[in-house]
mmCIF file with all atom_site columns, C-alpha atoms and ligand atoms in Angstrom:
data_model
loop_
_atom_site.group_PDB
_atom_site.id
_atom_site.type_symbol
_atom_site.label_atom_id
_atom_site.label_alt_id
_atom_site.label_comp_id
_atom_site.label_asym_id
_atom_site.label_entity_id
_atom_site.label_seq_id
_atom_site.pdbx_PDB_ins_code
_atom_site.Cartn_x
_atom_site.Cartn_y
_atom_site.Cartn_z
_atom_site.occupancy
_atom_site.B_iso_or_equiv
_atom_site.pdbx_formal_charge
_atom_site.auth_seq_id
_atom_site.auth_comp_id
_atom_site.auth_asym_id
_atom_site.auth_atom_id
_atom_site.pdbx_PDB_model_num
ATOM   1   C CA . MET X 1 1   ? 52.454 96.406  109.394 1.00 64.00 ? 1   MET X CA 1
ATOM   2   C CA . LEU X 1 2   ? 55.008 97.675  111.969 1.00 90.00 ? 2   LEU X CA 1
ATOM   3   C CA . PHE X 1 3   ? 54.268 100.814 113.752 1.00 96.00 ? 3   PHE X CA 1
ATOM   4   C CA . THR X 1 4   ? 57.471 103.315 114.695 1.00 98.00 ? 4   THR X CA 1
ATOM   5   C CA . ARG X 1 5   ? 57.628 103.453 118.992 1.00 98.00 ? 5   ARG X CA 1
ATOM   6   C CA . GLU X 1 6   ? 56.261 107.048 118.410 1.00 98.00 ? 6   GLU X CA 1
ATOM   7   C CA . GLU X 1 7   ? 53.200 105.881 116.949 1.00 98.00 ? 7   GLU X CA 1
ATOM   8   C CA . LEU X 1 8   ? 52.819 103.207 119.380 1.00 98.00 ? 8   LEU X CA 1
ATOM   9   C CA . MET X 1 9   ? 53.422 105.548 122.247 1.00 98.00 ? 9   MET X CA 1
ATOM   10  C CA . GLU X 1 10  ? 50.645 108.008 120.868 1.00 98.00 ? 10  GLU X CA 1
ATOM   11  C CA . THR X 1 11  ? 48.167 105.300 120.828 1.00 98.00 ? 11  THR X CA 1
ATOM   12  C CA . VAL X 1 12  ? 49.264 104.459 124.957 1.00 98.00 ? 12  VAL X CA 1
ATOM   13  C CA . LYS X 1 13  ? 48.804 108.339 125.463 1.00 98.00 ? 13  LYS X CA 1
ATOM   14  C CA . GLU X 1 14  ? 45.298 107.911 123.489 1.00 98.00 ? 14  GLU X CA 1
ATOM   15  C CA . ARG X 1 15  ? 44.390 105.140 125.826 1.00 98.00 ? 15  ARG X CA 1
ATOM   16  C CA . VAL X 1 16  ? 45.202 106.777 128.930 1.00 98.00 ? 16  VAL X CA 1
ATOM   17  C CA . GLU X 1 17  ? 43.367 110.075 127.521 1.00 98.00 ? 17  GLU X CA 1
ATOM   18  C CA . ARG X 1 18  ? 40.202 107.952 127.626 1.00 98.00 ? 18  ARG X CA 1
ATOM   19  C CA . CYS X 1 19  ? 40.955 105.996 130.712 1.00 98.00 ? 19  CYS X CA 1
ATOM   20  C CA . THR X 1 20  ? 38.347 105.741 133.446 1.00 98.00 ? 20  THR X CA 1
ATOM   21  C CA . ALA X 1 21  ? 39.457 102.775 135.123 1.00 98.00 ? 21  ALA X CA 1
ATOM   22  C CA . CYS X 1 22  ? 39.986 104.572 138.369 1.00 98.00 ? 22  CYS X CA 1
ATOM   23  C CA . PRO X 1 23  ? 38.392 107.453 140.654 1.00 98.00 ? 23  PRO X CA 1
ATOM   24  C CA . LEU X 1 24  ? 41.961 109.433 139.871 1.00 98.00 ? 24  LEU X CA 1
ATOM   25  C CA . HIS X 1 25  ? 40.257 110.594 136.497 1.00 98.00 ? 25  HIS X CA 1
ATOM   26  C CA . LEU X 1 26  ? 37.890 112.666 138.062 1.00 98.00 ? 26  LEU X CA 1
ATOM   27  C CA . THR X 1 27  ? 40.230 115.097 139.588 1.00 98.00 ? 27  THR X CA 1
ATOM   28  C CA . ARG X 1 28  ? 42.995 115.320 137.400 1.00 98.00 ? 28  ARG X CA 1
ATOM   29  C CA . THR X 1 29  ? 43.671 118.177 134.816 1.00 98.00 ? 29  THR X CA 1
ATOM   30  C CA . ASN X 1 30  ? 45.646 116.702 132.467 1.00 98.00 ? 30  ASN X CA 1
ATOM   31  C CA . VAL X 1 31  ? 47.356 113.146 131.877 1.00 98.00 ? 31  VAL X CA 1
ATOM   32  C CA . VAL X 1 32  ? 51.040 112.860 132.589 1.00 99.00 ? 32  VAL X CA 1
ATOM   33  C CA . VAL X 1 33  ? 52.058 110.009 130.196 1.00 98.00 ? 33  VAL X CA 1
ATOM   34  C CA . GLY X 1 34  ? 55.950 110.367 130.265 1.00 98.00 ? 34  GLY X CA 1
ATOM   35  C CA . GLU X 1 35  ? 58.263 112.278 127.943 1.00 98.00 ? 35  GLU X CA 1
ATOM   36  C CA . GLY X 1 36  ? 61.613 111.661 126.655 1.00 98.00 ? 36  GLY X CA 1
ATOM   37  C CA . ASN X 1 37  ? 63.771 109.981 124.279 1.00 98.00 ? 37  ASN X CA 1
ATOM   38  C CA . LEU X 1 38  ? 62.132 106.673 122.705 1.00 98.00 ? 38  LEU X CA 1
ATOM   39  C CA . ASP X 1 39  ? 65.170 104.892 121.573 1.00 98.00 ? 39  ASP X CA 1
ATOM   40  C CA . THR X 1 40  ? 66.751 105.400 125.364 1.00 98.00 ? 40  THR X CA 1
ATOM   41  C CA . LYS X 1 41  ? 68.266 102.620 127.154 1.00 98.00 ? 41  LYS X CA 1
ATOM   42  C CA . ILE X 1 42  ? 67.374 103.803 130.650 1.00 98.00 ? 42  ILE X CA 1
ATOM   43  C CA . VAL X 1 43  ? 63.605 104.893 132.153 1.00 98.00 ? 43  VAL X CA 1
ATOM   44  C CA . PHE X 1 44  ? 63.189 106.415 134.911 1.00 99.00 ? 44  PHE X CA 1
ATOM   45  C CA . VAL X 1 45  ? 59.522 105.526 136.604 1.00 99.00 ? 45  VAL X CA 1
ATOM   46  C CA . GLY X 1 46  ? 58.434 107.900 139.787 1.00 98.00 ? 46  GLY X CA 1
ATOM   47  C CA . GLU X 1 47  ? 54.807 107.203 141.650 1.00 98.00 ? 47  GLU X CA 1
ATOM   48  C CA . GLY X 1 48  ? 52.289 109.991 139.973 1.00 98.00 ? 48  GLY X CA 1
ATOM   49  C CA . PRO X 1 49  ? 52.002 113.315 138.937 1.00 98.00 ? 49  PRO X CA 1
ATOM   50  C CA . GLY X 1 50  ? 52.334 116.053 141.254 1.00 98.00 ? 50  GLY X CA 1
ATOM   51  C CA . GLU X 1 51  ? 50.500 119.633 140.888 1.00 98.00 ? 51  GLU X CA 1
ATOM   52  C CA . GLU X 1 52  ? 52.804 121.069 138.236 1.00 98.00 ? 52  GLU X CA 1
ATOM   53  C CA . GLU X 1 53  ? 52.717 117.880 136.350 1.00 98.00 ? 53  GLU X CA 1
ATOM   54  C CA . ASP X 1 54  ? 49.381 117.583 136.717 1.00 98.00 ? 54  ASP X CA 1
ATOM   55  C CA . LYS X 1 55  ? 49.099 121.708 135.109 1.00 98.00 ? 55  LYS X CA 1
ATOM   56  C CA . THR X 1 56  ? 51.610 120.826 132.516 1.00 98.00 ? 56  THR X CA 1
ATOM   57  C CA . GLY X 1 57  ? 50.833 117.211 131.319 1.00 98.00 ? 57  GLY X CA 1
ATOM   58  C CA . ARG X 1 58  ? 54.758 116.693 131.678 1.00 98.00 ? 58  ARG X CA 1
ATOM   59  C CA . PRO X 1 59  ? 56.474 114.427 134.277 1.00 98.00 ? 59  PRO X CA 1
ATOM   60  C CA . PHE X 1 60  ? 58.946 115.384 137.180 1.00 98.00 ? 60  PHE X CA 1
ATOM   61  C CA . VAL X 1 61  ? 58.389 119.272 136.269 1.00 98.00 ? 61  VAL X CA 1
ATOM   62  C CA . GLY X 1 62  ? 58.130 120.459 139.434 1.00 98.00 ? 62  GLY X CA 1
ATOM   63  C CA . ARG X 1 63  ? 60.720 120.480 142.662 1.00 98.00 ? 63  ARG X CA 1
ATOM   64  C CA . ALA X 1 64  ? 61.257 116.693 142.483 1.00 98.00 ? 64  ALA X CA 1
ATOM   65  C CA . GLY X 1 65  ? 61.712 117.036 138.765 1.00 98.00 ? 65  GLY X CA 1
ATOM   66  C CA . MET X 1 66  ? 64.226 119.919 138.843 1.00 98.00 ? 66  MET X CA 1
ATOM   67  C CA . LEU X 1 67  ? 65.969 117.871 141.371 1.00 98.00 ? 67  LEU X CA 1
ATOM   68  C CA . LEU X 1 68  ? 65.835 114.856 139.076 1.00 98.00 ? 68  LEU X CA 1
ATOM   69  C CA . THR X 1 69  ? 67.031 116.759 136.249 1.00 98.00 ? 69  THR X CA 1
ATOM   70  C CA . GLU X 1 70  ? 70.270 117.881 138.307 1.00 98.00 ? 70  GLU X CA 1
ATOM   71  C CA . LEU X 1 71  ? 71.217 114.501 139.630 1.00 98.00 ? 71  LEU X CA 1
ATOM   72  C CA . LEU X 1 72  ? 70.789 113.068 136.094 1.00 98.00 ? 72  LEU X CA 1
ATOM   73  C CA . ASN X 1 73  ? 73.416 115.959 135.097 1.00 98.00 ? 73  ASN X CA 1
ATOM   74  C CA . GLU X 1 74  ? 75.632 114.981 137.849 1.00 98.00 ? 74  GLU X CA 1
ATOM   75  C CA . VAL X 1 75  ? 75.862 111.594 136.463 1.00 98.00 ? 75  VAL X CA 1
ATOM   76  C CA . GLY X 1 76  ? 76.367 112.640 132.860 1.00 98.00 ? 76  GLY X CA 1
ATOM   77  C CA . ILE X 1 77  ? 72.921 111.773 132.201 1.00 98.00 ? 77  ILE X CA 1
ATOM   78  C CA . LYS X 1 78  ? 70.807 114.639 129.823 1.00 98.00 ? 78  LYS X CA 1
ATOM   79  C CA . ARG X 1 79  ? 67.032 114.307 130.698 1.00 98.00 ? 79  ARG X CA 1
ATOM   80  C CA . GLU X 1 80  ? 66.251 114.679 126.981 1.00 98.00 ? 80  GLU X CA 1
ATOM   81  C CA . ASP X 1 81  ? 67.969 111.303 126.223 1.00 98.00 ? 81  ASP X CA 1
ATOM   82  C CA . VAL X 1 82  ? 66.024 109.478 128.999 1.00 98.00 ? 82  VAL X CA 1
ATOM   83  C CA . TYR X 1 83  ? 62.761 108.387 128.844 1.00 99.00 ? 83  TYR X CA 1
ATOM   84  C CA . ILE X 1 84  ? 60.506 109.524 132.303 1.00 99.00 ? 84  ILE X CA 1
ATOM   85  C CA . CYS X 1 85  ? 57.254 108.201 133.344 1.00 99.00 ? 85  CYS X CA 1
ATOM   86  C CA . ASN X 1 86  ? 55.267 107.280 136.326 1.00 98.00 ? 86  ASN X CA 1
ATOM   87  C CA . VAL X 1 87  ? 53.213 104.431 137.667 1.00 98.00 ? 87  VAL X CA 1
ATOM   88  C CA . VAL X 1 88  ? 50.185 106.193 137.506 1.00 98.00 ? 88  VAL X CA 1
ATOM   89  C CA . LYS X 1 89  ? 49.265 109.107 135.031 1.00 99.00 ? 89  LYS X CA 1
ATOM   90  C CA . CYS X 1 90  ? 46.693 111.106 136.981 1.00 99.00 ? 90  CYS X CA 1
ATOM   91  C CA . ARG X 1 91  ? 47.571 113.224 140.000 1.00 98.00 ? 91  ARG X CA 1
ATOM   92  C CA . PRO X 1 92  ? 46.257 111.647 143.311 1.00 98.00 ? 92  PRO X CA 1
ATOM   93  C CA . PRO X 1 93  ? 44.570 114.237 145.364 1.00 98.00 ? 93  PRO X CA 1
ATOM   94  C CA . ASN X 1 94  ? 46.637 116.492 147.656 1.00 97.00 ? 94  ASN X CA 1
ATOM   95  C CA . ASN X 1 95  ? 49.648 114.189 146.125 1.00 96.00 ? 95  ASN X CA 1
ATOM   96  C CA . ARG X 1 96  ? 48.935 111.160 148.278 1.00 98.00 ? 96  ARG X CA 1
ATOM   97  C CA . THR X 1 97  ? 50.126 107.742 147.525 1.00 97.00 ? 97  THR X CA 1
ATOM   98  C CA . PRO X 1 98  ? 48.230 106.303 145.106 1.00 98.00 ? 98  PRO X CA 1
ATOM   99  C CA . THR X 1 99  ? 46.284 102.903 146.152 1.00 97.00 ? 99  THR X CA 1
ATOM   100 C CA . THR X 1 100 ? 47.188 99.659  145.149 1.00 96.00 ? 100 THR X CA 1
ATOM   101 C CA . GLU X 1 101 ? 43.777 99.474  142.856 1.00 97.00 ? 101 GLU X CA 1
ATOM   102 C CA . GLU X 1 102 ? 44.927 102.633 141.182 1.00 98.00 ? 102 GLU X CA 1
ATOM   103 C CA . MET X 1 103 ? 48.344 101.580 140.744 1.00 98.00 ? 103 MET X CA 1
ATOM   104 C CA . PHE X 1 104 ? 47.315 98.344  139.259 1.00 96.00 ? 104 PHE X CA 1
ATOM   105 C CA . ALA X 1 105 ? 44.589 99.878  137.398 1.00 98.00 ? 105 ALA X CA 1
ATOM   106 C CA . CYS X 1 106 ? 46.850 102.306 135.368 1.00 98.00 ? 106 CYS X CA 1
ATOM   107 C CA . GLY X 1 107 ? 50.154 100.148 135.622 1.00 98.00 ? 107 GLY X CA 1
ATOM   108 C CA . HIS X 1 108 ? 49.436 98.243  132.109 1.00 98.00 ? 108 HIS X CA 1
ATOM   109 C CA . PHE X 1 109 ? 50.067 101.857 130.686 1.00 98.00 ? 109 PHE X CA 1
ATOM   110 C CA . LEU X 1 110 ? 53.536 101.554 131.995 1.00 98.00 ? 110 LEU X CA 1
ATOM   111 C CA . LEU X 1 111 ? 54.193 97.837  131.144 1.00 98.00 ? 111 LEU X CA 1
ATOM   112 C CA . ALA X 1 112 ? 53.095 98.955  127.106 1.00 98.00 ? 112 ALA X CA 1
ATOM   113 C CA . GLN X 1 113 ? 55.657 101.915 127.666 1.00 98.00 ? 113 GLN X CA 1
ATOM   114 C CA . ILE X 1 114 ? 58.220 99.825  128.848 1.00 98.00 ? 114 ILE X CA 1
ATOM   115 C CA . GLU X 1 115 ? 57.569 97.094  126.477 1.00 98.00 ? 115 GLU X CA 1
ATOM   116 C CA . ILE X 1 116 ? 57.814 99.431  123.429 1.00 98.00 ? 116 ILE X CA 1
ATOM   117 C CA . ILE X 1 117 ? 60.679 101.291 124.662 1.00 98.00 ? 117 ILE X CA 1
ATOM   118 C CA . ASN X 1 118 ? 62.638 98.151  125.476 1.00 97.00 ? 118 ASN X CA 1
ATOM   119 C CA . PRO X 1 119 ? 65.282 99.600  127.735 1.00 98.00 ? 119 PRO X CA 1
ATOM   120 C CA . SER X 1 120 ? 67.896 97.319  129.563 1.00 98.00 ? 120 SER X CA 1
ATOM   121 C CA . VAL X 1 121 ? 67.487 99.452  132.835 1.00 98.00 ? 121 VAL X CA 1
ATOM   122 C CA . VAL X 1 122 ? 64.148 100.610 134.376 1.00 98.00 ? 122 VAL X CA 1
ATOM   123 C CA . VAL X 1 123 ? 65.253 103.105 137.635 1.00 99.00 ? 123 VAL X CA 1
ATOM   124 C CA . ALA X 1 124 ? 62.488 102.715 139.925 1.00 98.00 ? 124 ALA X CA 1
ATOM   125 C CA . LEU X 1 125 ? 62.420 105.851 141.988 1.00 98.00 ? 125 LEU X CA 1
ATOM   126 C CA . GLY X 1 126 ? 60.836 105.259 145.395 1.00 98.00 ? 126 GLY X CA 1
ATOM   127 C CA . ALA X 1 127 ? 58.858 102.605 146.925 1.00 97.00 ? 127 ALA X CA 1
ATOM   128 C CA . THR X 1 128 ? 55.682 103.017 145.140 1.00 97.00 ? 128 THR X CA 1
ATOM   129 C CA . ALA X 1 129 ? 57.728 102.330 141.862 1.00 98.00 ? 129 ALA X CA 1
ATOM   130 C CA . LEU X 1 130 ? 59.663 99.779  143.431 1.00 98.00 ? 130 LEU X CA 1
ATOM   131 C CA . SER X 1 131 ? 56.564 97.688  144.882 1.00 97.00 ? 131 SER X CA 1
ATOM   132 C CA . PHE X 1 132 ? 54.854 98.029  141.453 1.00 97.00 ? 132 PHE X CA 1
ATOM   133 C CA . PHE X 1 133 ? 57.842 96.340  139.776 1.00 97.00 ? 133 PHE X CA 1
ATOM   134 C CA . MET X 1 134 ? 57.551 93.695  143.018 1.00 96.00 ? 134 MET X CA 1
ATOM   135 C CA . ASP X 1 135 ? 53.878 92.884  141.969 1.00 94.00 ? 135 ASP X CA 1
ATOM   136 C CA . GLY X 1 136 ? 52.794 95.085  144.807 1.00 94.00 ? 136 GLY X CA 1
ATOM   137 C CA . LYS X 1 137 ? 54.918 93.782  147.546 1.00 95.00 ? 137 LYS X CA 1
ATOM   138 C CA . LYS X 1 138 ? 56.078 96.608  150.016 1.00 93.00 ? 138 LYS X CA 1
ATOM   139 C CA . VAL X 1 139 ? 59.841 96.611  150.492 1.00 92.00 ? 139 VAL X CA 1
ATOM   140 C CA . SER X 1 140 ? 61.570 99.346  152.328 1.00 96.00 ? 140 SER X CA 1
ATOM   141 C CA . ILE X 1 141 ? 63.773 101.285 149.718 1.00 97.00 ? 141 ILE X CA 1
ATOM   142 C CA . THR X 1 142 ? 66.212 101.923 152.254 1.00 97.00 ? 142 THR X CA 1
ATOM   143 C CA . LYS X 1 143 ? 67.139 98.221  152.295 1.00 97.00 ? 143 LYS X CA 1
ATOM   144 C CA . VAL X 1 144 ? 67.214 97.266  148.649 1.00 98.00 ? 144 VAL X CA 1
ATOM   145 C CA . ARG X 1 145 ? 68.171 101.047 147.166 1.00 98.00 ? 145 ARG X CA 1
ATOM   146 C CA . GLY X 1 146 ? 71.110 100.172 144.463 1.00 97.00 ? 146 GLY X CA 1
ATOM   147 C CA . ASN X 1 147 ? 70.658 96.320  144.390 1.00 97.00 ? 147 ASN X CA 1
ATOM   148 C CA . PRO X 1 148 ? 69.497 95.711  141.046 1.00 97.00 ? 148 PRO X CA 1
ATOM   149 C CA . MET X 1 149 ? 66.763 92.941  140.218 1.00 97.00 ? 149 MET X CA 1
ATOM   150 C CA . ASP X 1 150 ? 66.438 91.378  137.505 1.00 97.00 ? 150 ASP X CA 1
ATOM   151 C CA . TRP X 1 151 ? 63.365 91.534  135.752 1.00 96.00 ? 151 TRP X CA 1
ATOM   152 C CA . LEU X 1 152 ? 61.069 90.432  132.351 1.00 92.00 ? 152 LEU X CA 1
ATOM   153 C CA . GLY X 1 153 ? 63.335 90.165  129.393 1.00 92.00 ? 153 GLY X CA 1
ATOM   154 C CA . GLY X 1 154 ? 66.342 90.442  130.979 1.00 95.00 ? 154 GLY X CA 1
ATOM   155 C CA . LYS X 1 155 ? 65.774 94.001  132.389 1.00 97.00 ? 155 LYS X CA 1
ATOM   156 C CA . LYS X 1 156 ? 67.371 95.275  134.986 1.00 98.00 ? 156 LYS X CA 1
ATOM   157 C CA . ILE X 1 157 ? 65.242 97.429  138.139 1.00 98.00 ? 157 ILE X CA 1
ATOM   158 C CA . VAL X 1 158 ? 67.510 99.335  140.009 1.00 98.00 ? 158 VAL X CA 1
ATOM   159 C CA . PRO X 1 159 ? 65.733 101.207 143.215 1.00 98.00 ? 159 PRO X CA 1
ATOM   160 C CA . THR X 1 160 ? 66.582 104.536 144.375 1.00 98.00 ? 160 THR X CA 1
ATOM   161 C CA . PHE X 1 161 ? 65.294 107.022 147.060 1.00 98.00 ? 161 PHE X CA 1
ATOM   162 C CA . HIS X 1 162 ? 62.557 109.159 145.351 1.00 98.00 ? 162 HIS X CA 1
ATOM   163 C CA . PRO X 1 163 ? 63.809 112.898 144.953 1.00 98.00 ? 163 PRO X CA 1
ATOM   164 C CA . SER X 1 164 ? 61.125 114.376 147.192 1.00 98.00 ? 164 SER X CA 1
ATOM   165 C CA . TYR X 1 165 ? 62.306 111.971 149.495 1.00 98.00 ? 165 TYR X CA 1
ATOM   166 C CA . LEU X 1 166 ? 66.149 113.895 149.105 1.00 97.00 ? 166 LEU X CA 1
ATOM   167 C CA . LEU X 1 167 ? 64.022 117.533 149.305 1.00 98.00 ? 167 LEU X CA 1
ATOM   168 C CA . ARG X 1 168 ? 62.568 116.706 153.001 1.00 97.00 ? 168 ARG X CA 1
ATOM   169 C CA . ASN X 1 169 ? 66.097 115.156 153.850 1.00 95.00 ? 169 ASN X CA 1
ATOM   170 C CA . ARG X 1 170 ? 69.164 117.127 152.629 1.00 92.00 ? 170 ARG X CA 1
ATOM   171 C CA . SER X 1 171 ? 72.086 115.262 153.902 1.00 95.00 ? 171 SER X CA 1
ATOM   172 C CA . LYS X 1 172 ? 75.136 115.045 151.581 1.00 97.00 ? 172 LYS X CA 1
ATOM   173 C CA . GLU X 1 173 ? 75.108 111.445 152.281 1.00 97.00 ? 173 GLU X CA 1
ATOM   174 C CA . LEU X 1 174 ? 71.754 111.006 151.098 1.00 97.00 ? 174 LEU X CA 1
ATOM   175 C CA . ARG X 1 175 ? 72.602 112.498 147.800 1.00 98.00 ? 175 ARG X CA 1
ATOM   176 C CA . LYS X 1 176 ? 75.883 110.748 147.258 1.00 98.00 ? 176 LYS X CA 1
ATOM   177 C CA . ILE X 1 177 ? 73.977 107.313 147.749 1.00 98.00 ? 177 ILE X CA 1
ATOM   178 C CA . VAL X 1 178 ? 71.632 108.458 145.084 1.00 98.00 ? 178 VAL X CA 1
ATOM   179 C CA . LEU X 1 179 ? 74.198 109.438 142.591 1.00 98.00 ? 179 LEU X CA 1
ATOM   180 C CA . GLU X 1 180 ? 75.941 105.808 143.005 1.00 98.00 ? 180 GLU X CA 1
ATOM   181 C CA . ASP X 1 181 ? 72.842 104.328 142.692 1.00 98.00 ? 181 ASP X CA 1
ATOM   182 C CA . LEU X 1 182 ? 72.336 105.915 139.138 1.00 98.00 ? 182 LEU X CA 1
ATOM   183 C CA . GLU X 1 183 ? 75.993 105.307 138.179 1.00 98.00 ? 183 GLU X CA 1
ATOM   184 C CA . LYS X 1 184 ? 75.280 101.943 139.074 1.00 98.00 ? 184 LYS X CA 1
ATOM   185 C CA . ALA X 1 185 ? 71.979 102.246 136.782 1.00 98.00 ? 185 ALA X CA 1
ATOM   186 C CA . LYS X 1 186 ? 74.159 103.657 134.299 1.00 98.00 ? 186 LYS X CA 1
ATOM   187 C CA . SER X 1 187 ? 76.484 100.493 134.235 1.00 97.00 ? 187 SER X CA 1
ATOM   188 C CA . PHE X 1 188 ? 73.565 98.105  132.808 1.00 96.00 ? 188 PHE X CA 1
ATOM   189 C CA . ILE X 1 189 ? 72.862 100.107 129.955 1.00 95.00 ? 189 ILE X CA 1
ATOM   190 C CA . LYS X 1 190 ? 73.192 97.631  127.076 1.00 79.00 ? 190 LYS X CA 1
ATOM   191 C CA . GLU X 1 191 ? 73.643 99.222  123.521 1.00 71.00 ? 191 GLU X CA 1
ATOM   192 C CA . GLY X 1 192 ? 71.861 97.579  120.423 1.00 60.00 ? 192 GLY X CA 1
HETATM 193 N N1 . URA A 2 .   ? 56.576 112.858 141.973 1.00 60.35 ? 201 URA A N1 1
HETATM 194 C C1 . URA A 2 .   ? 56.528 112.049 140.723 1.00 60.35 ? 201 URA A C1 1
HETATM 195 O O1 . URA A 2 .   ? 56.387 110.846 141.455 1.00 60.35 ? 201 URA A O1 1
HETATM 196 N N2 . URA A 2 .   ? 56.619 111.680 139.787 1.00 60.35 ? 201 URA A N2 1
HETATM 197 C C2 . URA A 2 .   ? 56.490 113.104 139.470 1.00 60.35 ? 201 URA A C2 1
HETATM 198 O O2 . URA A 2 .   ? 56.061 113.401 137.658 1.00 60.35 ? 201 URA A O2 1
HETATM 199 C C3 . URA A 2 .   ? 56.429 114.201 139.751 1.00 60.35 ? 201 URA A C3 1
HETATM 200 C C4 . URA A 2 .   ? 56.652 114.137 141.298 1.00 60.35 ? 201 URA A C4 1
#
């Protein structure tokens, strides 16, 4: 029997809601699975939910999310046309970086989401998302941003700075770099 992408994603959500594989489930208000168009060819992956995301159950709705939406618009991408999610689905207390154990306890949900959507490009927003796609290796985002990496199933991973980093470093140059990376990611979209 064939399932629709919506049905498959719903089962991921149900599994995330039942998950107790790491301590983050103890302190979360809501799980934040992801949202957007399941037929998109481009997926954006952040680190993990922050305060607003934990409150609402939606990814990237706080300040970093507003900036992400603005940057996407600037390169002609409508937020509702793409899929946005995170490596970890529960908020790390005080917005700390998720541990490697938390990241890999949760990561199979992200892999399932990518398999359901089957995009041609995944944009890794920041060092945590990038390290997930590099099997936990810590790589300097400054060194590799904008350089597409081949990943499973012919997909490209395009790393760029996390929007929170841009909020902390409000330079025109940095913003321009991220916009260039997003344009590059767009160029790898393969339709069909
Ligand atoms: N930062 C993230 O990495 N993800 C969110 O959903 C919000 C802020």
